[in-house]
Structures are given as structure tokens and as C-alpha cells.
Coordinates of C-alpha atoms in Angstrom, one line a residue:
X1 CA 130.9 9.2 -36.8
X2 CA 127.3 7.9 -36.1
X3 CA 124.9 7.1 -38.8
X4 CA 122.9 10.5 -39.9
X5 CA 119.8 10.4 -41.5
X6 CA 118.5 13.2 -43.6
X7 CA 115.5 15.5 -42.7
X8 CA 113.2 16.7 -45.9
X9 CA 110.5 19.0 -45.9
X10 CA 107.1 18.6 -47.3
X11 CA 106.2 21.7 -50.2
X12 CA 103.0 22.2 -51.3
X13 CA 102.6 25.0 -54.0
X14 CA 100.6 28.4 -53.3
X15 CA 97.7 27.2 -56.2
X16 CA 95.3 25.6 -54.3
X17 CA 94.4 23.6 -57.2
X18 CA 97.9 22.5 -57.1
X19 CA 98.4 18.5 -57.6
X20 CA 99.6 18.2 -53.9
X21 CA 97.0 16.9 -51.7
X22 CA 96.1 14.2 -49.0
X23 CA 93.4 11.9 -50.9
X24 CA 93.2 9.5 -48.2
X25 CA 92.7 9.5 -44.3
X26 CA 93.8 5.5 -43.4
X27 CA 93.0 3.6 -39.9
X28 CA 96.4 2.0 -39.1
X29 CA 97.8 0.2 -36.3
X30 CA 101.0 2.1 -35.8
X31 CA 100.3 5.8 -36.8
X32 CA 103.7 7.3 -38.4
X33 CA 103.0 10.6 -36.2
X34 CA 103.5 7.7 -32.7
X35 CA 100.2 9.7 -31.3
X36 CA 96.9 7.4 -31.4
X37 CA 93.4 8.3 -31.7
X38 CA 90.3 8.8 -29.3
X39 CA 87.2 6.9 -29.6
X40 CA 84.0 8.2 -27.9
X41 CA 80.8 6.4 -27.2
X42 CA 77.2 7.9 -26.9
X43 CA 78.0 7.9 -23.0
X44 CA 80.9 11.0 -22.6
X45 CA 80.8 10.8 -18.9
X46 CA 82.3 7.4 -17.9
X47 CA 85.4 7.6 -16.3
X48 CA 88.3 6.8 -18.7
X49 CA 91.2 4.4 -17.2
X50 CA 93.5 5.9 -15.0
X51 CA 91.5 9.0 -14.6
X52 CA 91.3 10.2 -11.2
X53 CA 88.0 10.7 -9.2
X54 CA 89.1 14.8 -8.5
X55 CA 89.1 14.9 -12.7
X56 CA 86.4 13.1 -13.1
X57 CA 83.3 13.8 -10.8
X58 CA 83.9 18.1 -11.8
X59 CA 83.4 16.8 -15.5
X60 CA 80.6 14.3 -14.8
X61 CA 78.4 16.7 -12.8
X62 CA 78.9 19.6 -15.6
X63 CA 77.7 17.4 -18.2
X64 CA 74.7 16.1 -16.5
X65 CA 73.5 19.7 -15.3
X66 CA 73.9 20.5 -18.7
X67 CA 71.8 18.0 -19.5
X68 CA 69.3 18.8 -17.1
X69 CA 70.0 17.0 -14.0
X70 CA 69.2 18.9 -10.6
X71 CA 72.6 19.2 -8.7
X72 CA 71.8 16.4 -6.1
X73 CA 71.2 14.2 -8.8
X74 CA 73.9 15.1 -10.8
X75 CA 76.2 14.0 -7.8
X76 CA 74.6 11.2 -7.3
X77 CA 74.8 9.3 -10.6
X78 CA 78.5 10.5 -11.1
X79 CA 79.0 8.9 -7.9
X80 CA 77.5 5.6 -8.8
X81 CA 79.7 5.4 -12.4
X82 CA 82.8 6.3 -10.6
X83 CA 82.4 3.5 -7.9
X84 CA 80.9 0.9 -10.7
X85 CA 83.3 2.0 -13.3
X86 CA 86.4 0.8 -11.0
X87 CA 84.7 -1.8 -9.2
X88 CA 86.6 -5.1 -10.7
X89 CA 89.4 -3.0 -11.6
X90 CA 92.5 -4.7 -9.4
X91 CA 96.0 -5.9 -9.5
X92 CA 98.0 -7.8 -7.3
X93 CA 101.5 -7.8 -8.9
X94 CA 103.0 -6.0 -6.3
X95 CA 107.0 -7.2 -5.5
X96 CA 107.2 -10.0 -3.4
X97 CA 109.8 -7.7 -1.2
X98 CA 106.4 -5.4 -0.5
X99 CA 104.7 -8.7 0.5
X100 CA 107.5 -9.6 2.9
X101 CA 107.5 -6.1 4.4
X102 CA 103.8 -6.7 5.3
X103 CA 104.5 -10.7 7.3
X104 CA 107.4 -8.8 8.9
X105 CA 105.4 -5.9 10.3
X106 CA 102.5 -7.9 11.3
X107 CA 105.0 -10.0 13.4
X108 CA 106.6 -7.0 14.8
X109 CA 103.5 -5.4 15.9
X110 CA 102.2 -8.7 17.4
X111 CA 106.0 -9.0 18.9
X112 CA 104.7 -5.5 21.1
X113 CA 100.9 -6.0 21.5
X114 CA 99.7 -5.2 17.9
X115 CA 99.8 -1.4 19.4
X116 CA 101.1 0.3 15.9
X117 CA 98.6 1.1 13.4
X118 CA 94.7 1.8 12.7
X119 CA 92.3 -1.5 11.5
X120 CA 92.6 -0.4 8.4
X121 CA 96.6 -0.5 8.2
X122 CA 96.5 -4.3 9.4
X123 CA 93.4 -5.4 7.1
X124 CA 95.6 -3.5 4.4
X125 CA 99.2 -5.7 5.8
X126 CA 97.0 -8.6 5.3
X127 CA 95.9 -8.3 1.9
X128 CA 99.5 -7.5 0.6
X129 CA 100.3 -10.6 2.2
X130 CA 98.2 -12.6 1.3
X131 CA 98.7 -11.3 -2.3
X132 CA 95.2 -10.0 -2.8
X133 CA 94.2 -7.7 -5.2
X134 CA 94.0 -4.0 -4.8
X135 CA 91.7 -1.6 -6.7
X136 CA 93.0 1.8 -8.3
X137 CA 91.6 3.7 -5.7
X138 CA 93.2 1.4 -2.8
X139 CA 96.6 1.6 -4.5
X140 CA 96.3 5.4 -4.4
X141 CA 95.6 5.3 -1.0
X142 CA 98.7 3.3 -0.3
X143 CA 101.0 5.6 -2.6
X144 CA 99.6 8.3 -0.3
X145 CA 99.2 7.0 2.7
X146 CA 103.7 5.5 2.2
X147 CA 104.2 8.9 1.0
X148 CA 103.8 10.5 4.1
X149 CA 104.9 7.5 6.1
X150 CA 108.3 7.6 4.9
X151 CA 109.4 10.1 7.2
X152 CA 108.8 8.1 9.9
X153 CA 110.6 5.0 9.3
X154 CA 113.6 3.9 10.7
X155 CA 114.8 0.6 10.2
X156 CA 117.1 0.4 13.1
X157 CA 114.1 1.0 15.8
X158 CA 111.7 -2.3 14.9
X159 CA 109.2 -1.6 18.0
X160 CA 108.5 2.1 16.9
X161 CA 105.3 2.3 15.5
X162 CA 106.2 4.8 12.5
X163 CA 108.4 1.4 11.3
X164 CA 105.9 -1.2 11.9
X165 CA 103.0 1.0 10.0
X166 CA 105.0 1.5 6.8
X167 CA 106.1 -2.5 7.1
X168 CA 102.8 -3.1 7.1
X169 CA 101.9 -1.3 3.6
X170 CA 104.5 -2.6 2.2
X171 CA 107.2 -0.4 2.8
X172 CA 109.6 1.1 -0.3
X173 CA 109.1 -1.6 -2.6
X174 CA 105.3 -0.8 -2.1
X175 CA 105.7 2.5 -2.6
X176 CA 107.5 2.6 -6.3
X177 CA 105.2 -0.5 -7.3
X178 CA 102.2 2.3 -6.7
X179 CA 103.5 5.3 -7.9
X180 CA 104.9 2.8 -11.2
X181 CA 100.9 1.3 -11.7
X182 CA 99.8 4.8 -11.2
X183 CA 101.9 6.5 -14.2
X184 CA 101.4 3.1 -16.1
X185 CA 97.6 3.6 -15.8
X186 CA 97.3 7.1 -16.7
X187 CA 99.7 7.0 -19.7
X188 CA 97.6 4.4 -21.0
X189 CA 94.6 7.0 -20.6
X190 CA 96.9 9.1 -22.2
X191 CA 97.7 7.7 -25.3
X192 CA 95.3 5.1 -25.8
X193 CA 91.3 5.4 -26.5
X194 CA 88.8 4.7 -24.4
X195 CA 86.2 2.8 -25.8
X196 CA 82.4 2.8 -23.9
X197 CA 79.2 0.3 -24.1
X198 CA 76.8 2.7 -25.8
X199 CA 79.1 3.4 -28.9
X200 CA 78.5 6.9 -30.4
X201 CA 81.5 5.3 -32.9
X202 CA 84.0 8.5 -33.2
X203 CA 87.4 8.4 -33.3
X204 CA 89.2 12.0 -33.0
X205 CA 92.8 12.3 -33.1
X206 CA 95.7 14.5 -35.1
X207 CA 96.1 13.5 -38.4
X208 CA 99.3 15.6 -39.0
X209 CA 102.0 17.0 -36.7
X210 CA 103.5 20.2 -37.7
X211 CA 107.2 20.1 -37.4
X212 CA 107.4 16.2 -36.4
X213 CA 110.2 14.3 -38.2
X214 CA 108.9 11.2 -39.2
X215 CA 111.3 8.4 -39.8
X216 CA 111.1 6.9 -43.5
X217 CA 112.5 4.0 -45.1
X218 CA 112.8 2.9 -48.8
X219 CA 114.6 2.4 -51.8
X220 CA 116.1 6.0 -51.5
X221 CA 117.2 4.5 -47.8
X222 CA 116.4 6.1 -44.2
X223 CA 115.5 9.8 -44.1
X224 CA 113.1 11.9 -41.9
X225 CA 110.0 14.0 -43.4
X226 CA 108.3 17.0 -41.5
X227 CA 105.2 19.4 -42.3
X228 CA 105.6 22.4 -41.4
X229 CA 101.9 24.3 -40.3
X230 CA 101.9 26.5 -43.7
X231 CA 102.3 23.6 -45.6
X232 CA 99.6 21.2 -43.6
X233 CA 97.1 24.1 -43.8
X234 CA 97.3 24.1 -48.0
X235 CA 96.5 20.8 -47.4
X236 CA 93.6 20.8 -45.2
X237 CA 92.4 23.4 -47.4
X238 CA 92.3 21.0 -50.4
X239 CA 91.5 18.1 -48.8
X240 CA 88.1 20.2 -48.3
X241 CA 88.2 21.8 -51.3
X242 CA 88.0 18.5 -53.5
X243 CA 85.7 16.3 -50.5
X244 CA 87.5 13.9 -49.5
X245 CA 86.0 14.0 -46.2
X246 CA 84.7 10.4 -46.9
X247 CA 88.0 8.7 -48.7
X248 CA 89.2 6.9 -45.8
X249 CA 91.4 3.6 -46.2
X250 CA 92.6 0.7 -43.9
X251 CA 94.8 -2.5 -44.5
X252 CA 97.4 -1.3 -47.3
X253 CA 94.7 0.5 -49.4
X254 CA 91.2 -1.5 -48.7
X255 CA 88.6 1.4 -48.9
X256 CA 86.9 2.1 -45.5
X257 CA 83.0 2.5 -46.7
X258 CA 81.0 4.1 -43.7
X259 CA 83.5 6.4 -42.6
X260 CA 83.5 10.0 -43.0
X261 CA 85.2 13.2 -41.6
X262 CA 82.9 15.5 -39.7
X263 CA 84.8 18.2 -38.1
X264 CA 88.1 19.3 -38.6
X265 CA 90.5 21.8 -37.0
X266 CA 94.1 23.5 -37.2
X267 CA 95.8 24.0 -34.0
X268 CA 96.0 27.8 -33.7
X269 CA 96.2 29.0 -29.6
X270 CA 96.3 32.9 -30.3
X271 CA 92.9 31.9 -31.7
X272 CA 91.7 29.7 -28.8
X273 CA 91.9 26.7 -31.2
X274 CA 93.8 24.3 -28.7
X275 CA 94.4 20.8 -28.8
X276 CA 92.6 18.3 -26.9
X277 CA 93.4 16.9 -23.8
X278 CA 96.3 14.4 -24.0
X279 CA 97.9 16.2 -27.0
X280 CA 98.8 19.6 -24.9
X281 CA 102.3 19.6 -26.4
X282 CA 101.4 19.3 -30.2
X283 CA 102.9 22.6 -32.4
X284 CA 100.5 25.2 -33.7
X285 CA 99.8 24.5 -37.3
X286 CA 99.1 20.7 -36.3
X287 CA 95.9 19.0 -38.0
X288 CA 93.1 17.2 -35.9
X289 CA 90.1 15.7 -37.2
X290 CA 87.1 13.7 -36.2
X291 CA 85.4 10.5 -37.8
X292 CA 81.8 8.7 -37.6
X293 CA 82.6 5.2 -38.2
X294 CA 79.4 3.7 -38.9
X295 CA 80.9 0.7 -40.5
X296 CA 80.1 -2.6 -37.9
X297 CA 83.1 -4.4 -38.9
X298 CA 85.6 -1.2 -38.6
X299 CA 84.5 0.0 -35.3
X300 CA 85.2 -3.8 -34.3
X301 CA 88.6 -3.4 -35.5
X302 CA 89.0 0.2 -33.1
X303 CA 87.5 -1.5 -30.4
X304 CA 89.7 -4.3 -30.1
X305 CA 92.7 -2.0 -30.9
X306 CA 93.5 -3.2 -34.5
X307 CA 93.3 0.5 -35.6
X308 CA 95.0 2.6 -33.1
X309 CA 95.6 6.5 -35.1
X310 CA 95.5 8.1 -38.5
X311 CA 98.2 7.7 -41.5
X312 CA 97.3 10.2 -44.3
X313 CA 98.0 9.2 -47.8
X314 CA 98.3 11.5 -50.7
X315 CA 100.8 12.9 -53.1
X316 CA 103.8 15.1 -52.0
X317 CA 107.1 16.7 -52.9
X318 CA 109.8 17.1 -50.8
X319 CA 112.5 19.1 -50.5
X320 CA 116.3 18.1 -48.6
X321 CA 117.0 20.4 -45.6
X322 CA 120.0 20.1 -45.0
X323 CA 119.4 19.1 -41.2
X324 CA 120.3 15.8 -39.9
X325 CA 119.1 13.2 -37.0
X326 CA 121.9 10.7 -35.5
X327 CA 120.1 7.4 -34.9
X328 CA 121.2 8.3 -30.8
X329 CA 119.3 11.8 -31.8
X330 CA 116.3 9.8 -32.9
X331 CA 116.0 7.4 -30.0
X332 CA 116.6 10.4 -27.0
X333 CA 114.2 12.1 -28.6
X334 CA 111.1 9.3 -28.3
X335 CA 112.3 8.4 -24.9
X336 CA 111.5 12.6 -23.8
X337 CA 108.3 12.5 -25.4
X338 CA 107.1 9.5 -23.7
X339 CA 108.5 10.8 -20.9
X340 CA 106.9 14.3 -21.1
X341 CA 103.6 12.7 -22.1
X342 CA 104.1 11.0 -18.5
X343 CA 104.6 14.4 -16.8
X344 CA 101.8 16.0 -18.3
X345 CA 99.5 14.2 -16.4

């Protein structure tokens, strides 16, 4: 039989004076809830990594209308971020198969009078090469540009000019190496912050996840704990009630002086409060906050990824379900929700 570990439930009594309570809000490293935080600078309309230009230009141009811009001039700024944001953004650790593709179609095409293909598919087969590095937007240009390519290969006719063309991009190897740095960039926009120059120094992210087993281990041995959203909204409720808005911690208990909670929300969709983008699949009842860190030494610490999410620390009871995770269980179950954060975008 494999290993079970126990599920308990978090209960917080009905008094709302009741000694339950989150006193604490900490910056951690490795958030218990695996979800981190976002940090925002005073600019909001940089694009973030691995956000795409048809995502980003739509929201650039809103905000600076909103802020006054004429249209024209709207466009134009976004346009200069998006092409200065990305500019010395490049990679070059494409498979050496996707370089050999590219030597092999140049000398095919050259074997028939270099007929097969536009300037830019040879300047592109000679970058891959060459092993040169290719910008975002270049590599989503080649995932695109194989995509449709594929059809048209056939590797037993080496003068047709549907063969040489995808050769000279690389081919397969090419074309999972781009798809695989696409979903590698955007999940890291997904889950991670993005951090700009002018630093507005917030850092918004869920605190608590309703319904979220959270893997435990102490003297009592392993066992998972879950909130359920009546129980995380008691909380909330006296976490406000008593101000502890400011009470934030980091490093095993140090107090976080210059920090302080300034808004504060419970998931609720029936009543249009939704989660923020990258957390679409949190459960109703799930807690989200936002934090003005105006300590220099702490916003050090979330820039250079020391902090990454929210731990809350407080006094709770708990209560045996009678449910159980297997350790397989547990381990299926991260592996779909990275895999569904993935999707998502």
C-alpha cells in the first residue's frame, strides 16, 4: 500500500474576537501555497518577459490614453518600449541537430542554384548556423514560420524547395526548441514577478488558497492542511479587525519594518471579484493582498528574487478529515498544475 498522508482542515470559531487569527504576513522564498507574488514598479506599461506584442501594445496604448496621450502618441511610445524592451533579449541554445539542418539546406539549395527560399530564410539558415543569437520575436517567427512549413517537407525529395526551406530554419529540432523557449518564457511571466526601473515597490499576490492542501512536516509527522473560503474569510476579517495590516515578517521571524498591507480582497466571481491575471484558476474564497514595501533593504531582497510569495503566520486549530493524499497523489497533482499554469497562457 503506498504511504498516505493525512488532510486536516483549518476551523476558526464564529466569534470574531475568537483567538484564531493570522498575526503575521511573512516574505519567503518558497511560499507554502507554490504561487509567488507580483511586484510592480511606478512604470505599469513595460512589457513583462514572455509577454507577447498582440498582449501588450492593446494594454500599453489604454493606459497611456488614460493618461492623456493623443492616440498617435499613444502608439508610438508603446512601440518604442516594446522594441527597446526586447532588444538584447536573445538566446542561442538551439540543438545542434537544428544547426545541422541549416549547413545541410544551405548546401542543398546551392547544390540547385540557391532557387528555394526568400533572403530572409537564408540570412535566417545562416544565423542558426553560425549559432547566433535570436531575439524573442525572431524565435516566434521561426516557430511560426516551421509551423506552417511542416507540411511541406519531405525528406525523401532533397531538391524540392518545401525541404530545403524548412532545412534551412532548422527543421523539427528547430521547431520544438521554439515552441519549448516560448512556454519556458511565458511561464516564467507566469509565475514569477516582474520587477521595472522606476520601482513603485508593490508586491501583490494570494496570501491564502481556499481548498489547497498544503504539505506539512513535524513532530506529529507528514500531513496536509487546507482553508476552506468560510474559514479564510473569518480570518481576513480579523486580521482587519485587530490591524495587522503592517505586521509583516521575513527570515524565520525578523520583523519587516516599512511594509504594510494596502488593499485586500477575497476572490468572489458572482461578485466580479476575480483574480488577477496569472492566478485564473485559484478557488473562490481565496485571499489576495497587496504590499508597499518602502523598506530599501527588502525591496533589494524582492528584486533579486530572495523573497518570491507570502507565508501567513498566525495561530490555528485543526481538525482530521478523514481524507488522504498518496505521496503518487501528491506529486500528479503539482505536475497538472504546472502544467495547467502552462496552458493558460
Amino acid at each position: 500500500m503506498k504511504d498516505q498522508i493525512p488532510i486536516y482542515k483549518m476551523l476558526i470559531s464564529d466569534d470574531i474576537d475568537g483567538e484564531e487569527e493570522v498575526d503575521f504576513v511573512a516574505l519567503v522564498e518558497s511560499p507554502a501555497i507554490q504561487r509567488n507574488f507580483l511586484a510592480f514598479s511606478e512604470q505599469f506599461v513595460e512589457p513583462s518577459q514572455g509577454e507577447r506584442k498582440e498582449d501588450f501594445m492593446p494594454r500599453c496604448i489604454e493606459y497611456m490614453i488614460n493618461e492623456g496621450k493623443e492616440s498617435e502618441q499613444a502608439v508610438a511610445i508603446c512601440s518604442s518600449q516594446w522594441e527597446g524592451k526586447f532588444e538584447d533579449q536573445s538566446f542561442n541554445d538551439y540543438p545542434q541537430s537544428a544547426k545541422d539542418n541549416a549547413e545541410r539546406g544551405i548546401r542543398l539549395n546551392e547544390a540547385i542554384g540557391n532557387k528555394c527560399a526568400t533572403q530572409v530564410g537564408k540570412v535566417r539558415a545562416t544565423q542558426i548556423m553560425k549559432g547566433e543569437n535570436l531575439s524573442m520575436e525572431t524565435i516566434r517567427r521561426t516557430y511560426s514560420y516551421l509551423s506552417r512549413a511542416a507540411e511541406y517537407y519531405n525528406p525523401d525529395d532533397t531538391e524540392a524547395c518545401g525541404t530545403i526551406s524548412y532545412l534551412l530554419w532548422g527543421g523539427e529540432p528547430m521547431l520544438r526548441w521554439a515552441e519549448s523557449k516560448m512556454k519556458q518564457m511565458e511561464f516564467k511571466a507566469h509565475l514569477s514577478f516582474s520587477v521595472q526601473d522606476e520601482d513603485q515597490r508593490i508586491v501583490s499576490g494570494p496570501l491564502m488558497i481556499a481548498d489547497l492542501p498544503i504539505y506539512r512536516r513535524d513532530e506529529d509527522g507528514e500531513y496536509y492542511v487546507t482553508f476552506s473560503s468560510d474559514e479564510i474569510k473569518k480570518i481576513v476579517q480579523r486580521f482587519f479587525k485587530k490591524g495587522n495590516q503592517a505586521k509583516v515578517n521575513f527570515e524565520q521571524g525578523k520583523k519587516g519594518d516599512g511594509v504594510y498591507m494596502f488593499e485586500s480582497y477575497i476572490i468572489d466571481r458572482e461578485r466580479g471579484v476575480n483574480p488577477p491575471k496569472g492566478f485564473e484558476d485559484v478557488a473562490n474564497g481565496s485571499w489576495f493582498g497587496s504590499f508597499k514595501v518602502e523598506n530599501e533593504s527588502l525591496w533589494k531582497k524582492v528584486k533579486d528574487g530572495t523573497f518570491k510569495g507570502f507565508s501567513v503566520e498566525g495561530l490555528f486549530k485543526y481538525e482530521k478529515t478523514g481524507d488522504v493524499l498518496t505521496k503518487d497523489e501528491e506529486i500528479m497533482s503539482q505536475i497538472f498544475k504546472i502544467l495547467s499554469q502552462i496552458e493558460q497562457k
